[in-house]
XYZ file of C-alpha atoms in Angstrom:
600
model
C 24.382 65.965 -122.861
C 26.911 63.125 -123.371
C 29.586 66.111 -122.700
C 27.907 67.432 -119.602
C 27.927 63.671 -118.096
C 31.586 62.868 -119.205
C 33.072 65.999 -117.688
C 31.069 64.685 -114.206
C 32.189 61.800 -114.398
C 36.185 63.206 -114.912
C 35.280 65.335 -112.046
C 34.330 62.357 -109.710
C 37.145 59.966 -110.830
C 39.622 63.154 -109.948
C 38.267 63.518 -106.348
C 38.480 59.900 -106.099
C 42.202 60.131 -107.263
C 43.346 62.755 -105.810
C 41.212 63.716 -102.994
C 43.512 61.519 -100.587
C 46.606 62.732 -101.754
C 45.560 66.345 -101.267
C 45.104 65.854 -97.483
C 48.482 63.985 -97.186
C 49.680 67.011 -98.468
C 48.650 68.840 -95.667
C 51.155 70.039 -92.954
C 51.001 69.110 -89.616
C 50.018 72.576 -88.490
C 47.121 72.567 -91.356
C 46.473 69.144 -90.583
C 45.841 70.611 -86.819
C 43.543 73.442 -87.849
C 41.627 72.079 -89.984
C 40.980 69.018 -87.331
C 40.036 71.796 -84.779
C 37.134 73.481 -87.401
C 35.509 70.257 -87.309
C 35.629 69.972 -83.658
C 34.545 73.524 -82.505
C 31.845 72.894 -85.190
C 30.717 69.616 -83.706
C 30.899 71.673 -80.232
C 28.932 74.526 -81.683
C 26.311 71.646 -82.888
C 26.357 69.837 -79.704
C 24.953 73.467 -77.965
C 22.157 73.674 -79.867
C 21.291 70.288 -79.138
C 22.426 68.727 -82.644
C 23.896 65.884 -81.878
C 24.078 63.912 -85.061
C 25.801 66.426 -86.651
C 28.165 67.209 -84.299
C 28.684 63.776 -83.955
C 29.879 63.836 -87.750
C 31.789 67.090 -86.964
C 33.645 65.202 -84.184
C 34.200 62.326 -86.409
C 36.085 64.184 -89.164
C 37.543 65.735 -86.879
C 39.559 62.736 -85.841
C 39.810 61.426 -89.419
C 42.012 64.346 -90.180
C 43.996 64.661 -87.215
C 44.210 61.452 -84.781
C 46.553 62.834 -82.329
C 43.722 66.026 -81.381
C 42.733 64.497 -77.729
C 39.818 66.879 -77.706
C 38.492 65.206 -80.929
C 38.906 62.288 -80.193
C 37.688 61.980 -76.956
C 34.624 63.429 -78.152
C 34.395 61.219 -81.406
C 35.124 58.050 -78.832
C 32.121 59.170 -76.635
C 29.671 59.697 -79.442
C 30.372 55.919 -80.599
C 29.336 54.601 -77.018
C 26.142 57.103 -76.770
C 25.322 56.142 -80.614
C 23.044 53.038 -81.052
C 24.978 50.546 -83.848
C 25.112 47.391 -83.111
C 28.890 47.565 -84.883
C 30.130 50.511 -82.522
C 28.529 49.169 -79.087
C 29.792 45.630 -78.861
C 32.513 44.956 -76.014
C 35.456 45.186 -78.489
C 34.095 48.299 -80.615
C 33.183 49.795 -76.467
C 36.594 49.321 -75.966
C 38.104 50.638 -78.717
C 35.899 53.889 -78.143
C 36.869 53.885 -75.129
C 40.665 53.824 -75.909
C 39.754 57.146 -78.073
C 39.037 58.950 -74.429
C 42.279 57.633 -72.800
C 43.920 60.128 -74.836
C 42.504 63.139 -73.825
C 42.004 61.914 -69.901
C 45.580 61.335 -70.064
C 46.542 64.684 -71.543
C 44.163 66.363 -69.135
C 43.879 64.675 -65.878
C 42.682 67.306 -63.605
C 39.736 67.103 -66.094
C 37.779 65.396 -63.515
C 34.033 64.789 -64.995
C 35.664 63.290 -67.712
C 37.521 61.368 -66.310
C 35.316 59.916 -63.862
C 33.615 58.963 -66.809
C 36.249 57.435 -68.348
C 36.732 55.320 -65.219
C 32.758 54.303 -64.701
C 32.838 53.472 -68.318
C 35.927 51.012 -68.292
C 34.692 49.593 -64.968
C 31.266 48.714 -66.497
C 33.019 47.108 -69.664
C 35.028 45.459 -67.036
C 38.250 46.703 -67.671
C 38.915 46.897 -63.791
C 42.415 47.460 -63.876
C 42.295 50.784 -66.021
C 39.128 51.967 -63.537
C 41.254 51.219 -61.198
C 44.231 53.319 -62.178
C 42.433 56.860 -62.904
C 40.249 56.352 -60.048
C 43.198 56.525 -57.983
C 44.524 59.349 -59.995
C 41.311 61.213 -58.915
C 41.547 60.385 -55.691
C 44.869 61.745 -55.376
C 44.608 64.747 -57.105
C 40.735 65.424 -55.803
C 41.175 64.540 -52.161
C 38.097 66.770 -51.539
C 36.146 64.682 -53.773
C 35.451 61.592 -51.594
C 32.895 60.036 -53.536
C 35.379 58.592 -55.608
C 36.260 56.831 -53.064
C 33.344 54.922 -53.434
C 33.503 54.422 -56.884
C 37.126 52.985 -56.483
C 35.697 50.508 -53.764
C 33.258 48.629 -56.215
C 35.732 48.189 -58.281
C 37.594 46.658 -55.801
C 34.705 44.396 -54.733
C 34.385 43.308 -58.257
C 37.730 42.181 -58.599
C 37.666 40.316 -55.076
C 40.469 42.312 -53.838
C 38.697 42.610 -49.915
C 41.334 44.021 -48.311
C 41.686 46.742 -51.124
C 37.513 47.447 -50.287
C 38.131 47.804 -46.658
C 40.774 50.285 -47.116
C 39.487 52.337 -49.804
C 36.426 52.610 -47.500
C 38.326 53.534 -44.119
C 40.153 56.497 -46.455
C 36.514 57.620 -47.087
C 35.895 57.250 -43.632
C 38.652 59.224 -42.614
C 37.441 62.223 -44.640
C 33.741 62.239 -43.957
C 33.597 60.562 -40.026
C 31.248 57.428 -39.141
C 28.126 57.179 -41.371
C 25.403 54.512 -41.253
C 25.416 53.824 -45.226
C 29.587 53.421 -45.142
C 29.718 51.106 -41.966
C 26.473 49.347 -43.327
C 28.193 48.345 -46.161
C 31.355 47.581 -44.592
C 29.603 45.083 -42.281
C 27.619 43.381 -45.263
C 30.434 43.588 -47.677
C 32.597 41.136 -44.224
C 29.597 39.365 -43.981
C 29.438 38.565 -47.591
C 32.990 37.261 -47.021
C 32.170 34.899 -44.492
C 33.460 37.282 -41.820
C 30.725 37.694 -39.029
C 33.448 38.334 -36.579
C 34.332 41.639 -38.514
C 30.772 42.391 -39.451
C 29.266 42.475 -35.801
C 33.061 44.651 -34.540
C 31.907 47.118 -37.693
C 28.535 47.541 -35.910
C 29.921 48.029 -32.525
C 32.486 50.511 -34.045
C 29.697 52.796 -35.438
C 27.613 52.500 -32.505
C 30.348 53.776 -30.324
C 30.901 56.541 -32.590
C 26.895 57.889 -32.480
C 25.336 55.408 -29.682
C 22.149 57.878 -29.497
C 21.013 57.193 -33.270
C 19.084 54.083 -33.819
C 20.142 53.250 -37.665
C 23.581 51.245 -35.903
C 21.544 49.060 -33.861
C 18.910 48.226 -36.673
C 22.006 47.136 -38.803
C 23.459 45.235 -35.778
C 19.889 44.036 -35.066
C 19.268 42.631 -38.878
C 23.070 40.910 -38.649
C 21.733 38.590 -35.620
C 18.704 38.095 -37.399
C 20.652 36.821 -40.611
C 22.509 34.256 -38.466
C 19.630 33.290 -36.289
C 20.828 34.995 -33.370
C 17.047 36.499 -32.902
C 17.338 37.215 -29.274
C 20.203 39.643 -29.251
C 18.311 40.752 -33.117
C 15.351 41.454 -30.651
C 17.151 43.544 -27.928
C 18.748 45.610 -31.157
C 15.571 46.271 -32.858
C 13.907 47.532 -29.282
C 16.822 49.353 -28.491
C 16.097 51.562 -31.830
C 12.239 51.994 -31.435
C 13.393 53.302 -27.881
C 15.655 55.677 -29.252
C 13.360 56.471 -31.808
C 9.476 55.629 -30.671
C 8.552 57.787 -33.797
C 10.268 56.150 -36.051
C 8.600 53.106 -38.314
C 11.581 51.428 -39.359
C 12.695 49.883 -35.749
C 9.227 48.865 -36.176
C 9.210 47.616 -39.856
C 12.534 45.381 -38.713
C 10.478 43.862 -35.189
C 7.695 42.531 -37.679
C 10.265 40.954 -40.163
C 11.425 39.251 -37.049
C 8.082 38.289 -35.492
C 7.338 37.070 -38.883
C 10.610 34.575 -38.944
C 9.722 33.772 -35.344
C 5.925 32.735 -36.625
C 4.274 35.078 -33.899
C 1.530 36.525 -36.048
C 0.414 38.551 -33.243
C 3.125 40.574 -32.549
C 3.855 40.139 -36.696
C 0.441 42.423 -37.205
C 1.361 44.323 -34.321
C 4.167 46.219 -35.832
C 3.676 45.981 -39.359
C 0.231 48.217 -38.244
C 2.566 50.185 -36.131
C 4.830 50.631 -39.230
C 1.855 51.694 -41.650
C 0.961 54.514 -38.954
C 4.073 55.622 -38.871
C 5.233 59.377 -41.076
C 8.689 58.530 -42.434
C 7.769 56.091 -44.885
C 6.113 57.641 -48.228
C 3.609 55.887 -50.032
C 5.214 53.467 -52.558
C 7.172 52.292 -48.948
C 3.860 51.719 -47.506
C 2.237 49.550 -50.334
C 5.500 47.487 -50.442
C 4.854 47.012 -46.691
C 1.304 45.626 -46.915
C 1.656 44.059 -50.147
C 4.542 41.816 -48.560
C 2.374 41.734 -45.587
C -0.727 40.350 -47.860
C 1.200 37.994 -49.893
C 1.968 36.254 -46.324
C -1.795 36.486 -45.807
C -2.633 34.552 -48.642
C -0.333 31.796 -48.949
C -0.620 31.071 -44.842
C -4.300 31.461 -45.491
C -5.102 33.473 -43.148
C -7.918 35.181 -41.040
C -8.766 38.054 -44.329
C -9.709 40.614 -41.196
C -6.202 41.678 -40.706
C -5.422 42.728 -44.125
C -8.822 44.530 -44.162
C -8.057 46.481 -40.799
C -4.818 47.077 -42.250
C -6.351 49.046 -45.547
C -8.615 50.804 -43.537
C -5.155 52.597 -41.902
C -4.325 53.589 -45.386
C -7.435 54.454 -46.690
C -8.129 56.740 -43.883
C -4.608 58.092 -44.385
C -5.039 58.334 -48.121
C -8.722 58.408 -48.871
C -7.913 59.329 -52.339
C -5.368 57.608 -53.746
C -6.098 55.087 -56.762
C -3.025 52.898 -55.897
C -4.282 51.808 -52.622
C -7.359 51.257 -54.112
C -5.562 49.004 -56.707
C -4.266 46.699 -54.151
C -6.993 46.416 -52.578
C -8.880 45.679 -55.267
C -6.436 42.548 -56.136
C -6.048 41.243 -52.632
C -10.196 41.299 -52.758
C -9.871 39.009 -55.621
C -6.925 36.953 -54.118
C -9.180 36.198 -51.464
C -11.938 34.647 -53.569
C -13.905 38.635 -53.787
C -14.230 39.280 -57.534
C -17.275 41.128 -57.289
C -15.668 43.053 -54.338
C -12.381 43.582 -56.638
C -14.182 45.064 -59.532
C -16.123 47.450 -57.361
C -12.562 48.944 -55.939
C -10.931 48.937 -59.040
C -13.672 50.838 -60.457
C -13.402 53.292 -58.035
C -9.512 53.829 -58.726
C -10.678 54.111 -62.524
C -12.992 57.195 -61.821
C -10.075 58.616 -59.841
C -7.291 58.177 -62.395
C -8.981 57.000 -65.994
C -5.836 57.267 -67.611
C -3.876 54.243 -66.106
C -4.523 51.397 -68.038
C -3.235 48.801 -66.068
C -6.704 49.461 -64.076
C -8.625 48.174 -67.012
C -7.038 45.609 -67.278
C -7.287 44.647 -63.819
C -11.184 45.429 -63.728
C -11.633 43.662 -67.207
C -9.937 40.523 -65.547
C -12.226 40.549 -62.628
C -15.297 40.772 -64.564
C -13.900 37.673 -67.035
C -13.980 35.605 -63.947
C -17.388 37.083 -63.026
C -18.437 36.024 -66.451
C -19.598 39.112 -67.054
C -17.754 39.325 -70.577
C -19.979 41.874 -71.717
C -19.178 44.344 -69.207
C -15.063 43.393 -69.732
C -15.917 44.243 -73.779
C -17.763 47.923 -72.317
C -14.271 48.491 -70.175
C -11.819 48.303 -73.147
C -14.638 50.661 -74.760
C -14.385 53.166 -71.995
C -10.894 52.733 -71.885
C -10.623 53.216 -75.696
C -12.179 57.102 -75.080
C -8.911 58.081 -73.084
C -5.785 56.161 -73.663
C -4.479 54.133 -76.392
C -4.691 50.420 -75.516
C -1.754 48.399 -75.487
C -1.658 44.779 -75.964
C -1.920 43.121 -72.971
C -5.360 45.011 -72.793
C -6.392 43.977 -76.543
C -5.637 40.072 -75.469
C -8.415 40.413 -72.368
C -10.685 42.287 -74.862
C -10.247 39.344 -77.493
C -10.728 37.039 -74.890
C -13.714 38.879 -73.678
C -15.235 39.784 -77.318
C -15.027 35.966 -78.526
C -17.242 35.159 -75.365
C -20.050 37.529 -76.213
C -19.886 35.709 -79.444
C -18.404 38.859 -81.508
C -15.961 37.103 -83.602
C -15.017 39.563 -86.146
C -14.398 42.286 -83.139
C -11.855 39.985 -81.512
C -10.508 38.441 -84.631
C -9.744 41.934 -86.021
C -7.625 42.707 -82.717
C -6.026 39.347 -83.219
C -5.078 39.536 -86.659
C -3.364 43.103 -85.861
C -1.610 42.275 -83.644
C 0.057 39.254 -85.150
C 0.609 41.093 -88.428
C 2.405 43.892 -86.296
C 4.614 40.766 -85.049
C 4.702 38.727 -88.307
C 3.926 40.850 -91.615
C 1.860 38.854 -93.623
C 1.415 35.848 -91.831
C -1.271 33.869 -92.853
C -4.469 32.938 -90.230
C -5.140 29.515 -90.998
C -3.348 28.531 -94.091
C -0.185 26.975 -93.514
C 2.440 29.353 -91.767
C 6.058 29.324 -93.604
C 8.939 29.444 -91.189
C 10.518 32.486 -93.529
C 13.629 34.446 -92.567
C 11.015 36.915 -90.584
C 9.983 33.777 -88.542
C 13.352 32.019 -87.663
C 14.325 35.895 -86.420
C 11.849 35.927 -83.306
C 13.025 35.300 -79.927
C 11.905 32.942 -77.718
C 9.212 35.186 -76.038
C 8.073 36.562 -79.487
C 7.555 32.771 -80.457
C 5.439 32.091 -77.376
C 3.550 35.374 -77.824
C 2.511 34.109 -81.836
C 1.450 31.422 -81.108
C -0.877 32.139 -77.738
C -2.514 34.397 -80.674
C -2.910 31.867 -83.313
C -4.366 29.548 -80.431
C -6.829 32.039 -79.575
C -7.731 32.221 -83.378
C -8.614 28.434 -83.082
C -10.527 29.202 -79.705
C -12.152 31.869 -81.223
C -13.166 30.076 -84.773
C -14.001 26.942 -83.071
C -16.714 28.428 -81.203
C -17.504 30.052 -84.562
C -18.206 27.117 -85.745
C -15.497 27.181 -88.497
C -13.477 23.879 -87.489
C -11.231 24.251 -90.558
C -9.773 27.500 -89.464
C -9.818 26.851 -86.060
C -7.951 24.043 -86.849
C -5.496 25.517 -89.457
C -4.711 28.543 -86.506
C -3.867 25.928 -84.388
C -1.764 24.134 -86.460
C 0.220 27.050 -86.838
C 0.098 28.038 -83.119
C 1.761 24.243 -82.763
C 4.124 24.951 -85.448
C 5.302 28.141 -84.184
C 5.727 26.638 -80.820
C 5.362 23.169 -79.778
C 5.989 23.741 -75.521
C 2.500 25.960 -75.947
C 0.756 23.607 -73.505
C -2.643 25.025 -72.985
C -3.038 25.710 -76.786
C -2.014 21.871 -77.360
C -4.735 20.664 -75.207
C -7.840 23.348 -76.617
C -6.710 21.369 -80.112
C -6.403 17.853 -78.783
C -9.928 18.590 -76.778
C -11.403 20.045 -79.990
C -10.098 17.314 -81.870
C -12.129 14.855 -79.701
C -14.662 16.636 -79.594
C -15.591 17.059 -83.094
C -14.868 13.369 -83.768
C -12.058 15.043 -85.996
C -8.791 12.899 -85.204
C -8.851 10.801 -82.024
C -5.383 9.852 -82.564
C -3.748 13.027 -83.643
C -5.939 14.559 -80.898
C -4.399 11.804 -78.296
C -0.479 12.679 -79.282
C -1.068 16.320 -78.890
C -3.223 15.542 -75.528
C -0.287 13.252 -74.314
C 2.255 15.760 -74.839
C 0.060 19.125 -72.626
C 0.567 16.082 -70.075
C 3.932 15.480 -70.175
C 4.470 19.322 -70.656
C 2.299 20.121 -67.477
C 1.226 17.100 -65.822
C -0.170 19.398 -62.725
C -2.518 21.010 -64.701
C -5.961 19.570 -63.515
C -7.733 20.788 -67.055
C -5.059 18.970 -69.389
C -5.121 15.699 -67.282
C -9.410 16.553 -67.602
C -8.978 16.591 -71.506
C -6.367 13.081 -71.715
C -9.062 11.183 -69.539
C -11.772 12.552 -71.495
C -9.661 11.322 -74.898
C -9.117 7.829 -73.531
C -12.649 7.710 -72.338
C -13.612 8.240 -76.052
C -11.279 5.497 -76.913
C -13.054 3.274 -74.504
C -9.979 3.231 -72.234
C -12.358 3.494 -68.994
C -9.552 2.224 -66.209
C -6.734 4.187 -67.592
C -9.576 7.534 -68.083
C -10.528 6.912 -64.450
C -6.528 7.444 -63.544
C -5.968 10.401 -65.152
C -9.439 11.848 -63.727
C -8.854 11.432 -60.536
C -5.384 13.215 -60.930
C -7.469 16.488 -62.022
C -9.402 15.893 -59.606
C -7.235 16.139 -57.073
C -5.667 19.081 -57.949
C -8.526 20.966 -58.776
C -9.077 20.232 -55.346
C -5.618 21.511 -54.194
C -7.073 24.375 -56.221
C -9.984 25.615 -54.736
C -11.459 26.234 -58.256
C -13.710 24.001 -58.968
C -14.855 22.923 -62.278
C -17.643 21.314 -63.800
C -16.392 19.907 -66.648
C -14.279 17.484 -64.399
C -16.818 16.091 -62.302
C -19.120 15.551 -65.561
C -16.051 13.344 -67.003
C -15.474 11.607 -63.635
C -19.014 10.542 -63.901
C -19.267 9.597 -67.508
C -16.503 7.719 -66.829
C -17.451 5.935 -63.428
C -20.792 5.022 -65.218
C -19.150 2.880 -67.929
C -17.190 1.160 -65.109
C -20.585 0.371 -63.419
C -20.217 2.290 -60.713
C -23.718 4.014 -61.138
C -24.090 5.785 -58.112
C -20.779 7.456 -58.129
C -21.738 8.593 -61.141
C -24.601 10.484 -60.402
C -22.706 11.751 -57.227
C -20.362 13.488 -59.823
C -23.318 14.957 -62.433
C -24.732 16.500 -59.592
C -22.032 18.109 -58.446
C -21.187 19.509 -61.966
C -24.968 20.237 -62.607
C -24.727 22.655 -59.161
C -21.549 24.337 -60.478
C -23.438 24.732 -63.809
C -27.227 24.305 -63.337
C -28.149 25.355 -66.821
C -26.299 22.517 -68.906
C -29.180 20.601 -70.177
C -27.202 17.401 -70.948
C -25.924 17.436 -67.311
C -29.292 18.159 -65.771
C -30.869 14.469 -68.654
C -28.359 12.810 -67.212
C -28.890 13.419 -63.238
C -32.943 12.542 -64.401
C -32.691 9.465 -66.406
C -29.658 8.127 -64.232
C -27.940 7.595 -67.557
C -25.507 8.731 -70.256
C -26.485 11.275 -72.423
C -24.423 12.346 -74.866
């Protein structure tokens, strides 16, 4: 035995020793043949899809002859398609890259590969070699005017605008006028400052095809970029009378009503635009979801965005997406109920999108109806495989129906799938796994770890709601709305009035616009006895749960609490029973508006 290993071990030590100088040894022409083995190998490999291996192939390939352009343009290649982190930063990019110069070089009427060569160096930003076999291609390709193109954003990269202009005249010159070349001529002057140029490009395409309407939308959209929106106007009906069919003259008119604030003629033509059968689908939901968002933050009459999804429901009676935005303009209109009965109906139509559950799961959280948000993820659960953003809304949802272990299962998965091990409510060691998340991984932790404490303070169980939060601060202290459930906890429980005030103080400093943290500092100095400085923060929530339009009973119960220990009775019952109609079964609310007194 002790023989067998010894003479495997001489064996080893002799390749070691001699392995090298055995391929020194080599002549150039073996040298050469062997290199090309590898490589036909690798290309053999490539063919039947292999591309690990022939990635190796190519690689020795190069290691035994470095001067084989074929090998080691392909070995150069493979390093940018292959994912290590060593091989794809800029300077190992580069150096890959330098493998393919040799065989684009050698072989310049290769022209895939070296366009290739020329797109990769321009996107590493090595403009000036881009630069140079683009123009080779050019030249030697002069039916190939794309390249043309390609050469021109290099160009506009490197600032050179005189270089853009004429590299986009050549293509000009080869293919004639074309709305796409002189479009971007005129935004690539105006870019520069140069309206002067911009408007003669326009003018110069229209007086090559004057019939089309495309050159007097881009004319029309220049005068409306500098304000000019009565010659903008005559452009844009210029093009719907060239083209009365047509819905993008029409589509540009409403963008202009819009900046002119005529709403009339605004829901004039974007209706005209919907009707209209060049624009697919996904065009026509950008259209009306623009057109909705404007809605809602002018707060507007709703009746025009319903008229307007009756046009596309009649057009596509069918089609789960336009139910989908219908279903979240419902609820962006103050419509839950109304949301979740559209969204329901896109779910029957296509059960396997789950960004639908989610959406109806959200509307019925704000309905309250958490039970029915818990049966969604079930029904969901039957067909697809829930990702996380839909596990959060079910935890959410299951801790609300009071089933604990069901969301606290979720929960704890998905933090161990972010953090291996990590502990629930014991103390949470910033180890080497910790320090390596990113910001948004951070964040992510410790929104779970604060809906642990949520979830195990309505448990019951302060001393693991508490420890989750602790960790949920730990993991990241700029986690607003998890400091304030603690600090309000806190107070709540008696726990810590001044731990609970620090961590109160700093949700307020974090978000000072948020009417529930201000609700949950007042309420903390109201414990304190602090009535004046309670009152100021109160009526801060107040107002901008006002500025809300959500309101909340929990801040009018404060405000009175607190009025009443300033003596100002009356006020104080004013405020009860305005929290006792937003939530007329709270017994303690309902003592209080009775008796005219605290209740605790």
């Amino acid at each position: 035995m002790r023989k067998l290993i010894f003479i495997a071990l001489t064996t080893l030590l002799a390749a070691s020793l001699f392995g090298r100088s055995a391929a020194e040894r080599l002549t150039p022409a073996q040298r050469a043949a062997k290199a090309r083995y590898y490589y036909m190998e690798g290309v053999r490999l490539q063919a039947e899809d292999k591309s690990g291996e022939a990635y190796e192939m190519f690689r020795h390939a190069y290691r035994v002859d470095p001067s084989y352009a074929e090998a080691a343009s392909a070995y150069g290649l493979g390093n940018i398609y292959i994912e290590n982190d060593s091989l794809t930063t800029p300077d190992g990019l580069l150096e890959s890259l330098s493998k393919v110069k040799t065989f684009v070089d050698k072989y310049p009427d290769d022209y895939h590969e070296s366009f290739y060569y020329a797109y990769i160096a321009s996107q590493l930003e090595d403009n000036a070699e881009a630069v140079r076999v683009f123009k080779r291609l050019a030249e030697r390709f002069p039916e190939k005017s794309s390249v043309l193109l390609s050469l021109s954003d290099v160009y506009s990269r490197m600032d050179s605008s005189a270089k853009v202009i004429e590299t986009l005249d050549k293509y000009e010159s080869i293919e004639g006028k074309s709305i796409p070349i002189s479009t971007r001529k005129s935004l690539y002057y105006f870019a520069q400052g140069d309206t002067v140029s911009a408007l003669r490009e326009s003018d110069d395409y229209l007086r090559s095809n004057p019939s089309g309407p495309e050159g007097y939308i881009v004319k029309g959209a220049l005068f409306q970029t500098i304000g000019a929106t009565d010659s903008a106007l005559v452009c844009y009906e210029t093009a719907e009378r060239i083209a009365p069919e047509s819905g993008r003259p029409k589509l540009m008119l409403s963008s202009l009503y819009k900046m002119l604030n005529d709403s009339v003629k605004f829901d004039e033509y974007t209706y005209k635009s919907l009707l209209s059968e060049d624009f697919d689908l996904d065009q026509k939901l950008g259209i009306l979801g623009d057109y909705l968002r404007t809605l809602i933050s002018d707060k507007s009459d709703h009746a025009r965005g319903d008229h307007l999804f009756e046009v596309l429901d009649r057009q596509y009676p069918y089609e789960p997406r336009v139910l989908d935005l219908e279903a979240r303009y419902a609820y962006e209109k103050g419509d839950p109920k109304g949301a979740r009965e559209i969204i329901s109906r896109a779910i029957d139509l296509a059960p396997d999108v789950e960004d639908y559950y989610g959406s109806k799961m959200s509307y019925q959280i704000a309905l309250d109806d958490y039970a029915g948000a818990v049966a969604t993820y079930r029904r969901a659960e039957e067909v697809i495989e829930p990702g996380e953003g839909l596990k959060f809304i079910y935890a959410t949802a299951a801790t609300q129906t009071g089933d604990f272990d069901g969301a606290g299962k979720v929960l704890h998965t998905l933090l161990e799938e972010m953090i291996p091990g990590a502990p629930i409510y014991d103390s949470l060691p910033m180890n080497a796994t910790v320090k390596q998340l990113d910001y948004a991984s951070l964040m992510q932790a410790s929104v779970i770890y604060g809906m642990l404490g949520d979830l195990y303070y309505q448990a019951k169980d302060t001393v693991k709601s508490f420890g989750a939060y602790e960790n949920a601060v730990r993991l990241m202290p700029y986690n607003f709305l998890t400091l304030n459930n603690y600090a309000y906890f806190l107070a709540e429980s008696g726990s810590d009035l001044d731990k609970a005030e620090n961590l109160s103080k700093q949700a307020v400093e974090g978000d000072p616009e948020s009417s529930t943290i201000l609700d949950t500092y007042a309420y903390i100095l109201f414990l304190r006895g602090r009535y004046p400085e309670a009152l100021e923060y109160q009526e801060k929530a107040l107002k901008n749960m006002a500025d809300s339009n959500n309101p909340d009973a929990e801040i009018y119960k404060h405000l009175g609490d607190i009025l009443y220990f300033l003596d100002r009775k009356d006020e104080a019952m004013e405020n009860w029973k305005k929290a006792l109609e937003i939530e007329p079964e709270d017994e303690t609310l309902r003592q209080k508006v009775e008796s005219g007194k605290y209740v605790k």
